[in-house]
DNA sequence: ATAGTTAGTGATCAAGCGATAAACAATTCA
DNA sequence: TGAATTGTTTATCGCTTGATCACTAACTAT
């Protein structure tokens, strides 16, 4: 591209990017690379994919582990905190709309081959950042969802969710999450229309939640239907 | 234990097991080992855990890959096919009981650190056996569940499930599945009572399914409530 | 007992790994 | 222009990996 004089040695490509751009490029492509190969992938293969030589990586990152940490940081933190909490709590809109929009936006971020694979790999490594992320989902998302569901059902919404309620929110959330795993990790055929999946899942969850945990306010049913939470009879 | 005369060399332990027992022991412990370390774990570490030397592995398995294949086989195939299909289709019992018992049994098999980790690792490798397993779950479990749900809701139960119905079964199933992942992979606190989680999830799913996909037969509601499957309004 | 078979071991190879040091090339500034 | 600086490569080190080979010791059959 931009080469003044032919160097004596035949260096196929010598870009000489600004350090900051180079670093960002390294982290971005390393994310893809480790998503594909797992974190056992070699630094030589990674460098080949980057179009540079392997030792150059060590000018930008002290060790492979540090590069990986940076990959984690960008994957986990970059897409987060985009006003989702406020969206979930905006009671001027119907709860169903809020949840639908939230999950549309949330899945638009995490339903990529890259994100899901890095997430699963880091989960298998038992990393702290993964535990932290699970905690964030629980406290910032699921707890709010339950609060809003309670409010909708005419239940007191200011107390902390019960363990059972939280668990149901997890089951619902994980069900949606696994749609992405099936599609991008297992590469299994899924319902092509993601929005409909979310919509249906929401319908099932909201209807079921109210019926199982809801009060008598607007249903006329007993608070906890006997058939609904019956003990296992076998 | 059983040593006639002290050998000249100090061989700490020389068990000399029958080949068949040895092989089984190797596969079993290799499963645990790879579940812990991932399939990148070294053969030397594995051998150390087995209490033998590394070359001995190659007397029983031509290569590390072959050993791993055998691990897959035992993990995936061994616990399968225990009459679950018949259980699901036994219409002499209430559908809720059947599903509850099925998921109690199913999760008793797969909710182990070992099973879940091997499953996730193999999924990330994109192995055929993993795709096969996903197909089995879809055809042998979820399709039957939907058929029974339809029967329960007074819908025709002999036609193949729609893509939407199948997707909802996946969301439900995955939600339960991920309870195990949260507990054994992320080691995150979960609702201690697994049975209650299953029970509640079932209640939500059954109530929601009937409301979203159900007919008018026993509910007196419109077949597809307008509010239930409304298009997203944003 | 003794010969034959085979489970198990120690030593080692070639290849690949992460990481380092020194040489070189491109840019910047005097 | 020439010196200093910094990005990039070549060459290489020490270590680990999967795999192999020759050998030893335990079991089996006669």
Short mmCIF file of C-alpha atoms (C1' of nucleotides) in Angstrom, two decimals:
data_model
loop_
_atom_site.label_atom_id
_atom_site.label_comp_id
_atom_site.label_asym_id
_atom_site.label_seq_id
_atom_site.Cartn_x
_atom_site.Cartn_y
_atom_site.Cartn_z
CA UNK A 1 0.00 0.00 0.00
CA UNK A 2 2.25 2.69 1.35
CA UNK A 3 5.84 1.68 0.88
CA UNK A 4 8.56 4.15 0.05
CA UNK A 5 11.36 1.88 -1.02
CA UNK A 6 11.52 -1.84 -1.36
CA UNK A 7 13.22 -3.19 1.72
CA UNK A 8 16.12 -5.55 1.19
CA UNK A 9 14.31 -8.37 2.93
CA UNK A 10 11.00 -9.36 1.46
CA UNK A 11 8.60 -8.51 4.26
CA UNK A 12 5.26 -9.47 2.86
CA UNK A 13 3.41 -6.82 4.84
CA UNK A 14 4.53 -4.26 7.32
CA UNK A 15 1.69 -2.07 8.32
CA UNK A 16 3.13 -0.11 11.20
CA UNK A 17 -0.16 0.84 12.71
CA UNK A 18 -0.48 3.17 15.64
CA UNK A 19 0.00 1.25 18.87
CA UNK A 20 -3.50 1.90 20.08
CA UNK A 21 -5.18 0.73 16.90
CA UNK A 22 -2.93 -2.28 16.73
CA UNK A 23 -3.79 -3.21 20.27
CA UNK A 24 -7.49 -2.93 19.62
CA UNK A 25 -7.17 -4.93 16.43
CA UNK A 26 -5.26 -7.62 18.30
CA UNK A 27 -7.86 -7.90 21.02
CA UNK A 28 -10.73 -7.95 18.55
CA UNK A 29 -9.25 -10.64 16.36
CA UNK A 30 -7.96 -12.57 19.35
CA UNK A 31 -11.54 -12.70 20.57
CA UNK A 32 -12.64 -14.31 17.34
CA UNK A 33 -9.68 -16.61 17.37
CA UNK A 34 -10.21 -17.85 20.92
CA UNK A 35 -13.91 -18.12 20.30
CA UNK A 36 -13.15 -20.50 17.46
CA UNK A 37 -10.25 -22.46 18.89
CA UNK A 38 -10.78 -22.17 22.60
CA UNK A 39 -8.21 -20.63 24.89
CA UNK A 40 -5.88 -23.53 24.18
CA UNK A 41 -5.29 -22.08 20.74
CA UNK A 42 -1.65 -21.28 20.07
CA UNK A 43 -0.13 -17.83 19.87
CA UNK A 44 1.48 -18.72 16.53
CA UNK A 45 -1.83 -19.56 14.92
CA UNK A 46 -3.29 -16.41 16.36
CA UNK A 47 -0.42 -14.32 14.97
CA UNK A 48 -0.83 -15.95 11.58
CA UNK A 49 -4.48 -14.94 11.57
CA UNK A 50 -3.46 -11.42 12.49
CA UNK A 51 -0.94 -11.30 9.65
CA UNK A 52 1.96 -10.59 11.96
CA UNK A 53 4.66 -12.62 13.64
CA UNK A 54 4.16 -14.28 16.97
CA UNK A 55 6.66 -12.33 19.11
CA UNK A 56 4.91 -9.12 18.22
CA UNK A 57 2.03 -10.17 20.43
CA UNK A 58 4.40 -9.97 23.38
CA UNK A 59 5.17 -6.35 22.72
CA UNK A 60 1.51 -5.52 23.31
CA UNK A 61 0.68 -8.05 25.99
CA UNK A 62 3.04 -9.33 28.67
CA UNK A 63 1.70 -12.85 28.32
CA UNK A 64 -0.96 -14.89 26.64
CA UNK A 65 -2.95 -14.82 29.85
CA UNK A 66 -3.02 -11.04 29.86
CA UNK A 67 -4.30 -11.01 26.32
CA UNK A 68 -7.03 -13.43 27.32
CA UNK A 69 -7.99 -11.25 30.25
CA UNK A 70 -8.39 -8.34 27.89
CA UNK A 71 -10.56 -10.49 25.66
CA UNK A 72 -12.77 -11.24 28.62
CA UNK A 73 -13.02 -7.62 29.56
CA UNK A 74 -14.15 -6.47 26.16
CA UNK A 75 -16.55 -9.33 25.67
CA UNK A 76 -18.16 -9.08 29.07
CA UNK A 77 -18.09 -5.38 29.76
CA UNK A 78 -18.26 -3.66 26.40
CA UNK A 79 -21.85 -4.49 25.53
CA UNK A 80 -23.18 -4.03 29.04
CA UNK A 81 -24.92 -1.15 30.72
CA UNK A 82 -27.04 0.31 27.99
CA UNK A 83 -29.90 1.57 30.04
CA UNK A 84 -31.63 -1.78 30.30
CA UNK A 85 -32.48 -1.36 33.94
CA UNK A 86 -34.41 1.81 33.30
CA UNK A 87 -36.22 0.21 30.41
CA UNK A 88 -37.31 -2.68 32.60
CA UNK A 89 -38.62 -0.38 35.31
CA UNK A 90 -40.47 2.11 33.11
CA UNK A 91 -44.00 1.54 34.31
CA UNK A 92 -45.47 3.95 31.81
CA UNK A 93 -45.34 1.10 29.35
CA UNK A 94 -46.99 -2.33 29.52
CA UNK A 95 -44.72 -4.89 31.11
CA UNK A 96 -44.95 -7.13 28.10
CA UNK A 97 -43.64 -4.42 25.79
CA UNK A 98 -40.80 -3.66 28.14
CA UNK A 99 -39.73 -7.26 28.43
CA UNK A 100 -40.03 -7.82 24.73
CA UNK A 101 -37.88 -4.85 23.93
CA UNK A 102 -35.37 -5.75 26.59
CA UNK A 103 -34.91 -9.26 25.30
CA UNK A 104 -34.77 -8.04 21.73
CA UNK A 105 -31.90 -5.74 22.68
CA UNK A 106 -30.21 -8.17 25.04
CA UNK A 107 -30.22 -11.05 22.59
CA UNK A 108 -29.05 -8.72 19.82
CA UNK A 109 -25.89 -8.34 21.92
CA UNK A 110 -25.25 -11.85 23.15
CA UNK A 111 -26.59 -13.97 20.29
CA UNK A 112 -23.36 -14.08 18.37
CA UNK A 113 -21.06 -16.99 17.88
CA UNK A 114 -18.27 -14.95 19.41
CA UNK A 115 -20.01 -13.84 22.57
CA UNK A 116 -21.62 -17.17 23.36
CA UNK A 117 -18.49 -19.21 22.83
CA UNK A 118 -16.30 -16.94 24.92
CA UNK A 119 -18.96 -16.99 27.61
CA UNK A 120 -19.18 -20.77 27.69
CA UNK A 121 -15.42 -21.23 27.63
CA UNK A 122 -14.93 -18.82 30.48
CA UNK A 123 -17.74 -20.49 32.38
CA UNK A 124 -16.03 -23.85 32.10
CA UNK A 125 -12.85 -22.30 33.42
CA UNK A 126 -14.74 -21.16 36.51
CA UNK A 127 -13.51 -17.60 36.18
CA UNK A 128 -14.47 -14.93 38.66
CA UNK A 129 -15.65 -12.65 35.90
CA UNK A 130 -18.17 -15.28 34.94
CA UNK A 131 -19.53 -15.51 38.46
CA UNK A 132 -19.67 -11.75 38.53
CA UNK A 133 -21.68 -11.72 35.31
CA UNK A 134 -24.14 -14.27 36.62
CA UNK A 135 -24.61 -12.06 39.65
CA UNK A 136 -25.25 -9.05 37.48
CA UNK A 137 -27.91 -10.88 35.50
CA UNK A 138 -29.55 -11.97 38.70
CA UNK A 139 -29.50 -8.60 40.45
CA UNK A 140 -29.89 -6.18 37.58
CA UNK A 141 -32.21 -8.11 35.32
CA UNK A 142 -34.06 -10.99 36.88
CA UNK A 143 -34.77 -9.30 40.18
CA UNK A 144 -36.24 -6.32 38.34
CA UNK A 145 -38.30 -8.54 36.09
CA UNK A 146 -39.80 -10.26 39.08
CA UNK A 147 -40.51 -6.96 40.75
CA UNK A 148 -42.38 -5.77 37.70
CA UNK A 149 -44.24 -9.03 37.36
CA UNK A 150 -45.33 -8.73 40.95
CA UNK A 151 -46.44 -5.18 40.47
CA UNK A 152 -48.41 -6.31 37.45
CA UNK A 153 -50.03 -9.09 39.44
CA UNK A 154 -50.96 -6.76 42.28
CA UNK A 155 -48.47 -8.22 44.69
CA UNK A 156 -46.14 -6.20 46.90
CA UNK A 157 -43.26 -5.29 44.62
CA UNK A 158 -40.79 -3.77 47.03
CA UNK A 159 -39.73 -6.91 48.89
CA UNK A 160 -36.95 -9.10 47.60
CA UNK A 161 -38.03 -11.90 45.29
CA UNK A 162 -38.47 -15.30 46.84
CA UNK A 163 -36.08 -18.06 45.87
CA UNK A 164 -38.82 -19.74 43.90
CA UNK A 165 -39.67 -16.63 41.95
CA UNK A 166 -36.03 -16.01 41.18
CA UNK A 167 -35.67 -19.57 40.04
CA UNK A 168 -38.57 -19.22 37.64
CA UNK A 169 -37.08 -16.08 36.23
CA UNK A 170 -33.85 -18.02 35.72
CA UNK A 171 -35.68 -20.83 33.96
CA UNK A 172 -37.36 -18.34 31.66
CA UNK A 173 -34.20 -16.34 31.03
CA UNK A 174 -32.11 -19.45 30.45
CA UNK A 175 -34.67 -20.81 28.07
CA UNK A 176 -34.26 -17.75 25.90
CA UNK A 177 -30.49 -17.82 26.36
CA UNK A 178 -30.28 -21.36 25.16
CA UNK A 179 -31.99 -20.47 21.93
CA UNK A 180 -28.75 -18.70 21.08
CA UNK A 181 -26.64 -21.63 22.23
CA UNK A 182 -28.61 -24.00 20.06
CA UNK A 183 -28.31 -21.73 17.08
CA UNK A 184 -24.71 -20.52 17.35
CA UNK A 185 -22.94 -23.24 19.30
CA UNK A 186 -24.75 -26.41 18.34
CA UNK A 187 -25.65 -24.93 14.97
CA UNK A 188 -28.93 -26.69 15.26
CA UNK A 189 -31.98 -25.49 13.34
CA UNK A 190 -34.13 -23.17 15.41
CA UNK A 191 -37.30 -21.22 14.85
CA UNK A 192 -36.05 -18.72 12.33
CA UNK A 193 -38.05 -15.85 13.79
CA UNK A 194 -36.26 -14.87 16.98
CA UNK A 195 -38.86 -12.24 17.82
CA UNK A 196 -41.63 -14.78 17.76
CA UNK A 197 -39.66 -17.07 20.04
CA UNK A 198 -39.25 -14.24 22.50
CA UNK A 199 -42.88 -13.25 22.16
CA UNK A 200 -44.15 -16.76 22.77
CA UNK A 201 -41.77 -17.35 25.64
CA UNK A 202 -42.96 -14.14 27.21
CA UNK A 203 -46.57 -15.12 26.84
CA UNK A 204 -45.95 -18.47 28.43
CA UNK A 205 -43.91 -16.97 31.24
CA UNK A 206 -46.23 -14.08 32.05
CA UNK A 207 -49.35 -16.21 31.95
CA UNK A 208 -47.69 -18.94 33.96
CA UNK A 209 -46.11 -16.60 36.47
CA UNK A 210 -49.36 -14.91 37.28
CA UNK A 211 -51.15 -18.19 37.59
CA UNK A 212 -48.51 -19.80 39.79
CA UNK A 213 -47.33 -16.88 41.89
CA UNK A 214 -50.11 -14.37 41.31
CA UNK A 215 -52.68 -13.05 43.77
CA UNK A 216 -56.45 -13.03 43.61
CA UNK A 217 -56.70 -9.41 42.62
CA UNK A 218 -57.55 -9.72 38.98
CA UNK A 219 -57.93 -13.43 38.46
CA UNK A 220 -60.49 -14.39 41.04
CA UNK A 221 -58.50 -17.53 41.73
CA UNK A 222 -57.00 -18.70 44.98
CA UNK A 223 -53.57 -17.15 45.64
CA UNK A 224 -51.71 -20.39 45.20
CA UNK A 225 -53.81 -22.87 43.23
CA UNK A 226 -53.72 -26.26 44.86
CA UNK A 227 -53.23 -27.97 41.52
CA UNK A 228 -50.54 -25.57 40.60
CA UNK A 229 -48.05 -26.17 43.37
CA UNK A 230 -49.08 -29.62 44.42
CA UNK A 231 -46.47 -31.88 45.88
CA UNK A 232 -45.29 -34.63 43.61
CA UNK A 233 -47.60 -37.60 43.92
CA UNK A 234 -45.28 -40.45 43.10
CA UNK B 1 -0.99 -55.63 48.66
CA UNK B 2 -0.11 -58.86 46.98
CA UNK B 3 3.57 -58.99 46.29
CA UNK B 4 5.58 -62.18 46.48
CA UNK B 5 9.08 -60.85 46.52
CA UNK B 6 10.38 -57.36 46.52
CA UNK B 7 11.34 -56.49 42.94
CA UNK B 8 14.80 -55.14 42.37
CA UNK B 9 13.42 -51.87 41.03
CA UNK B 10 11.19 -49.92 43.31
CA UNK B 11 7.90 -49.95 41.46
CA UNK B 12 5.59 -48.16 43.81
CA UNK B 13 2.51 -50.01 42.59
CA UNK B 14 2.00 -52.65 40.00
CA UNK B 15 -1.55 -53.81 40.04
CA UNK B 16 -1.76 -55.93 36.94
CA UNK B 17 -5.48 -55.74 36.52
CA UNK B 18 -7.39 -57.68 33.93
CA UNK B 19 -7.39 -55.79 30.64
CA UNK B 20 -11.13 -55.31 30.61
CA UNK B 21 -11.29 -53.89 34.11
CA UNK B 22 -8.31 -51.70 33.42
CA UNK B 23 -9.90 -50.32 30.29
CA UNK B 24 -13.13 -49.52 32.05
CA UNK B 25 -11.27 -47.90 34.92
CA UNK B 26 -9.28 -45.82 32.46
CA UNK B 27 -12.35 -44.60 30.64
CA UNK B 28 -14.20 -43.82 33.84
CA UNK B 29 -11.38 -41.84 35.39
CA UNK B 30 -10.49 -40.22 32.09
CA UNK B 31 -14.06 -38.93 31.99
CA UNK B 32 -13.62 -37.26 35.33
CA UNK B 33 -10.23 -35.98 34.34
CA UNK B 34 -11.36 -34.44 31.06
CA UNK B 35 -14.46 -33.06 32.75
CA UNK B 36 -12.18 -31.21 35.14
CA UNK B 37 -9.36 -30.17 32.84
CA UNK B 38 -11.01 -30.04 29.46
CA UNK B 39 -9.87 -32.17 26.58
CA UNK B 40 -6.66 -30.18 26.43
CA UNK B 41 -5.57 -31.95 29.60
CA UNK B 42 -2.30 -33.83 29.21
CA UNK B 43 -1.92 -37.58 29.08
CA UNK B 44 0.76 -37.42 31.75
CA UNK B 45 -1.51 -35.72 34.22
CA UNK B 46 -4.21 -38.20 33.40
CA UNK B 47 -1.85 -41.12 33.94
CA UNK B 48 -0.74 -39.67 37.25
CA UNK B 49 -4.33 -39.50 38.37
CA UNK B 50 -4.77 -43.10 37.30
CA UNK B 51 -1.72 -44.16 39.28
CA UNK B 52 0.03 -45.59 36.24
CA UNK B 53 2.61 -44.39 33.76
CA UNK B 54 1.72 -42.46 30.69
CA UNK B 55 2.79 -44.98 28.02
CA UNK B 56 0.41 -47.51 29.49
CA UNK B 57 -2.49 -45.48 28.15
CA UNK B 58 -1.27 -46.25 24.67
CA UNK B 59 -1.52 -49.95 25.24
CA UNK B 60 -5.25 -49.59 25.72
CA UNK B 61 -6.02 -46.75 23.31
CA UNK B 62 -4.26 -46.09 20.02
CA UNK B 63 -4.29 -42.35 20.64
CA UNK B 64 -5.58 -39.72 22.97
CA UNK B 65 -8.37 -39.01 20.50
CA UNK B 66 -9.59 -42.57 20.66
CA UNK B 67 -9.71 -42.43 24.43
CA UNK B 68 -11.74 -39.23 24.19
CA UNK B 69 -14.15 -40.83 21.77
CA UNK B 70 -14.72 -43.62 24.23
CA UNK B 71 -15.36 -41.03 26.94
CA UNK B 72 -18.00 -39.45 24.77
CA UNK B 73 -19.62 -42.78 24.09
CA UNK B 74 -19.99 -43.71 27.72
CA UNK B 75 -21.15 -40.28 28.80
CA UNK B 76 -23.70 -39.82 26.06
CA UNK B 77 -24.98 -43.34 25.52
CA UNK B 78 -24.70 -45.08 28.85
CA UNK B 79 -27.41 -43.20 30.71
CA UNK B 80 -29.79 -43.01 27.78
CA UNK B 81 -32.81 -45.09 26.85
CA UNK B 82 -34.35 -45.97 30.15
CA UNK B 83 -37.97 -46.16 29.04
CA UNK B 84 -38.54 -42.43 29.19
CA UNK B 85 -40.54 -42.36 26.00
CA UNK B 86 -43.09 -44.81 27.33
CA UNK B 87 -43.35 -42.84 30.54
CA UNK B 88 -44.08 -39.65 28.64
CA UNK B 89 -46.80 -41.28 26.55
CA UNK B 90 -48.59 -43.18 29.32
CA UNK B 91 -51.96 -41.45 29.17
CA UNK B 92 -53.31 -43.39 32.11
CA UNK B 93 -51.55 -40.85 34.29
CA UNK B 94 -51.98 -37.07 34.44
CA UNK B 95 -49.60 -35.29 32.13
CA UNK B 96 -48.21 -33.26 34.97
CA UNK B 97 -47.21 -36.33 36.92
CA UNK B 98 -45.59 -37.83 33.86
CA UNK B 99 -43.56 -34.73 33.11
CA UNK B 100 -42.56 -34.31 36.70
CA UNK B 101 -41.37 -37.86 36.97
CA UNK B 102 -39.58 -37.65 33.65
CA UNK B 103 -37.67 -34.55 34.58
CA UNK B 104 -36.90 -35.92 37.99
CA UNK B 105 -35.31 -38.95 36.35
CA UNK B 106 -33.71 -37.07 33.49
CA UNK B 107 -32.09 -34.47 35.69
CA UNK B 108 -30.95 -37.17 38.10
CA UNK B 109 -28.83 -38.44 35.20
CA UNK B 110 -27.50 -35.24 33.65
CA UNK B 111 -27.20 -32.97 36.68
CA UNK B 112 -23.69 -33.99 37.56
CA UNK B 113 -20.55 -32.00 37.20
CA UNK B 114 -19.12 -34.73 35.02
CA UNK B 115 -21.98 -35.05 32.56
CA UNK B 116 -22.61 -31.35 32.14
CA UNK B 117 -18.98 -30.43 31.63
CA UNK B 118 -18.32 -33.18 29.09
CA UNK B 119 -21.51 -32.15 27.33
CA UNK B 120 -20.55 -28.49 27.12
CA UNK B 121 -16.98 -29.24 26.08
CA UNK B 122 -18.13 -31.53 23.32
CA UNK B 123 -20.71 -28.99 22.24
CA UNK B 124 -18.03 -26.35 21.85
CA UNK B 125 -16.04 -28.75 19.72
CA UNK B 126 -19.01 -29.09 17.39
CA UNK B 127 -18.93 -32.85 17.51
CA UNK B 128 -21.36 -34.97 15.54
CA UNK B 129 -22.34 -36.89 18.64
CA UNK B 130 -23.49 -33.65 20.17
CA UNK B 131 -25.69 -32.84 17.19
CA UNK B 132 -27.03 -36.34 17.34
CA UNK B 133 -27.90 -35.90 21.02
CA UNK B 134 -29.71 -32.64 20.37
CA UNK B 135 -31.71 -34.44 17.70
CA UNK B 136 -32.59 -37.19 20.13
CA UNK B 137 -33.84 -34.72 22.71
CA UNK B 138 -35.94 -33.01 20.08
CA UNK B 139 -37.45 -36.14 18.56
CA UNK B 140 -37.73 -38.46 21.53
CA UNK B 141 -38.55 -36.00 24.28
CA UNK B 142 -39.79 -32.60 23.20
CA UNK B 143 -41.91 -33.82 20.31
CA UNK B 144 -43.63 -36.27 22.66
CA UNK B 145 -44.14 -33.64 25.31
CA UNK B 146 -45.85 -31.37 22.82
CA UNK B 147 -48.01 -34.20 21.58
CA UNK B 148 -49.16 -34.87 25.11
CA UNK B 149 -49.73 -31.20 25.80
CA UNK B 150 -51.86 -30.98 22.72
CA UNK B 151 -53.83 -34.02 23.70
CA UNK B 152 -54.38 -32.46 27.09
CA UNK B 153 -55.55 -29.21 25.52
CA UNK B 154 -57.98 -30.96 23.21
CA UNK B 155 -55.94 -30.28 20.09
CA UNK B 156 -55.15 -32.84 17.41
CA UNK B 157 -52.15 -34.70 18.75
CA UNK B 158 -51.11 -36.85 15.83
CA UNK B 159 -49.69 -34.12 13.58
CA UNK B 160 -46.12 -32.97 13.90
CA UNK B 161 -45.53 -30.08 16.29
CA UNK B 162 -45.30 -26.64 14.77
CA UNK B 163 -41.99 -24.83 14.84
CA UNK B 164 -43.36 -22.45 17.46
CA UNK B 165 -44.53 -25.21 19.72
CA UNK B 166 -41.22 -27.00 19.42
CA UNK B 167 -39.43 -23.79 20.23
CA UNK B 168 -41.46 -23.31 23.39
CA UNK B 169 -40.69 -26.85 24.44
CA UNK B 170 -37.02 -26.06 23.90
CA UNK B 171 -37.26 -22.92 25.98
CA UNK B 172 -38.89 -24.86 28.78
CA UNK B 173 -36.48 -27.77 28.55
CA UNK B 174 -33.44 -25.52 28.33
CA UNK B 175 -34.62 -23.55 31.30
CA UNK B 176 -34.58 -26.68 33.40
CA UNK B 177 -31.30 -27.80 31.85
CA UNK B 178 -29.64 -24.55 32.76
CA UNK B 179 -30.50 -25.03 36.40
CA UNK B 180 -27.89 -27.77 36.32
CA UNK B 181 -25.40 -25.60 34.48
CA UNK B 182 -25.80 -22.83 37.00
CA UNK B 183 -25.38 -25.24 39.86
CA UNK B 184 -22.57 -27.50 38.62
CA UNK B 185 -20.70 -25.37 36.10
CA UNK B 186 -21.04 -21.85 37.42
CA UNK B 187 -21.33 -23.14 40.97
CA UNK B 188 -23.84 -20.44 41.56
CA UNK B 189 -26.39 -20.71 44.35
CA UNK B 190 -29.67 -22.11 43.10
CA UNK B 191 -33.00 -22.96 44.65
CA UNK B 192 -31.94 -25.86 46.81
CA UNK B 193 -35.07 -27.88 46.14
CA UNK B 194 -34.71 -29.22 42.63
CA UNK B 195 -38.10 -30.83 42.72
CA UNK B 196 -39.78 -27.55 43.46
CA UNK B 197 -37.96 -25.90 40.60
CA UNK B 198 -39.20 -28.59 38.26
CA UNK B 199 -42.68 -28.39 39.72
CA UNK B 200 -42.90 -24.63 39.33
CA UNK B 201 -41.41 -24.68 35.86
CA UNK B 202 -43.94 -27.27 34.88
CA UNK B 203 -46.79 -25.22 36.26
CA UNK B 204 -45.65 -22.16 34.37
CA UNK B 205 -45.11 -24.09 31.18
CA UNK B 206 -48.35 -26.05 31.24
CA UNK B 207 -50.46 -23.06 32.15
CA UNK B 208 -48.69 -20.89 29.61
CA UNK B 209 -48.74 -23.47 26.86
CA UNK B 210 -52.45 -24.01 27.13
CA UNK B 211 -53.11 -20.32 27.19
CA UNK B 212 -50.87 -19.54 24.22
CA UNK B 213 -51.36 -22.58 22.03
CA UNK B 214 -54.48 -24.11 23.55
CA UNK B 215 -58.00 -24.42 22.14
CA UNK B 216 -61.37 -23.33 23.54
CA UNK B 217 -62.36 -26.77 24.70
CA UNK B 218 -61.89 -26.44 28.42
CA UNK B 219 -60.92 -22.84 28.92
CA UNK B 220 -63.75 -20.98 27.25
CA UNK B 221 -61.23 -18.49 25.92
CA UNK B 222 -60.52 -17.53 22.38
CA UNK B 223 -58.13 -19.99 20.68
CA UNK B 224 -55.31 -17.52 20.36
CA UNK B 225 -55.80 -14.60 22.72
CA UNK B 226 -55.15 -11.36 20.91
CA UNK B 227 -53.12 -10.01 23.78
CA UNK B 228 -51.18 -13.24 23.99
CA UNK B 229 -49.58 -13.34 20.56
CA UNK B 230 -49.74 -9.70 19.69
CA UNK B 231 -47.07 -8.31 17.43
CA UNK B 232 -44.44 -6.21 19.07
CA UNK B 233 -45.61 -2.66 19.31
CA UNK B 234 -42.38 -0.72 19.27
"C1'" DA C 1 9.72 -75.52 37.69
"C1'" DT C 2 9.94 -73.33 33.32
"C1'" DA C 3 8.63 -71.36 28.93
"C1'" DG C 4 5.57 -68.17 26.82
"C1'" DT C 5 2.62 -64.30 27.00
"C1'" DT C 6 1.49 -59.77 28.22
"C1'" DA C 7 0.64 -55.82 31.60
"C1'" DG C 8 3.45 -52.20 32.90
"C1'" DT C 9 7.78 -49.07 33.00
"C1'" DG C 10 11.87 -45.93 31.85
"C1'" DA C 11 13.94 -43.48 28.35
"C1'" DT C 12 13.41 -40.85 24.57
"C1'" DC C 13 11.86 -38.59 20.10
"C1'" DA C 14 9.87 -34.99 17.19
"C1'" DA C 15 6.79 -31.38 17.28
"C1'" DG C 16 4.65 -27.67 19.34
"C1'" DC C 17 4.18 -24.52 23.10
"C1'" DG C 18 4.92 -19.69 25.50
"C1'" DA C 19 8.37 -16.55 25.94
"C1'" DT C 20 12.95 -13.86 25.21
"C1'" DA C 21 16.87 -11.42 23.04
"C1'" DA C 22 19.02 -9.40 19.51
"C1'" DA C 23 18.93 -7.66 14.85
"C1'" DC C 24 16.49 -4.85 11.64
"C1'" DA C 25 13.32 -1.51 9.52
"C1'" DA C 26 10.30 2.33 9.78
"C1'" DT C 27 9.16 6.51 11.82
"C1'" DT C 28 10.17 10.93 14.50
"C1'" DC C 29 12.77 14.77 15.71
"C1'" DA C 30 17.02 17.53 16.00
"C1'" DT D 1 20.63 14.64 6.93
"C1'" DG D 2 21.75 11.96 10.89
"C1'" DA D 3 20.57 10.22 15.56
"C1'" DA D 4 17.22 8.43 18.55
"C1'" DT D 5 13.10 5.86 19.11
"C1'" DT D 6 9.97 2.45 18.41
"C1'" DG D 7 7.44 -1.20 15.75
"C1'" DT D 8 8.54 -5.76 13.63
"C1'" DT D 9 11.04 -9.86 12.50
"C1'" DT D 10 14.45 -13.71 12.84
"C1'" DA D 11 16.36 -17.00 15.67
"C1'" DT D 12 16.22 -19.47 19.62
"C1'" DC D 13 15.54 -21.20 24.53
"C1'" DG D 14 13.37 -24.24 27.91
"C1'" DC D 15 9.54 -26.81 28.55
"C1'" DT D 16 5.58 -29.76 27.61
"C1'" DT D 17 3.07 -32.48 24.57
"C1'" DG D 18 1.51 -36.97 22.19
"C1'" DA D 19 3.60 -40.96 20.86
"C1'" DT D 20 7.17 -44.99 20.39
"C1'" DC D 21 10.55 -48.42 21.65
"C1'" DA D 22 13.08 -51.67 24.18
"C1'" DC D 23 12.95 -53.71 28.36
"C1'" DT D 24 11.18 -55.75 32.95
"C1'" DA D 25 8.15 -58.20 35.83
"C1'" DA D 26 3.89 -60.59 36.66
"C1'" DC D 27 0.63 -64.01 35.29
"C1'" DT D 28 -0.70 -68.59 32.64
"C1'" DA D 29 -0.15 -73.02 30.75
"C1'" DT D 30 2.21 -76.94 30.57
#
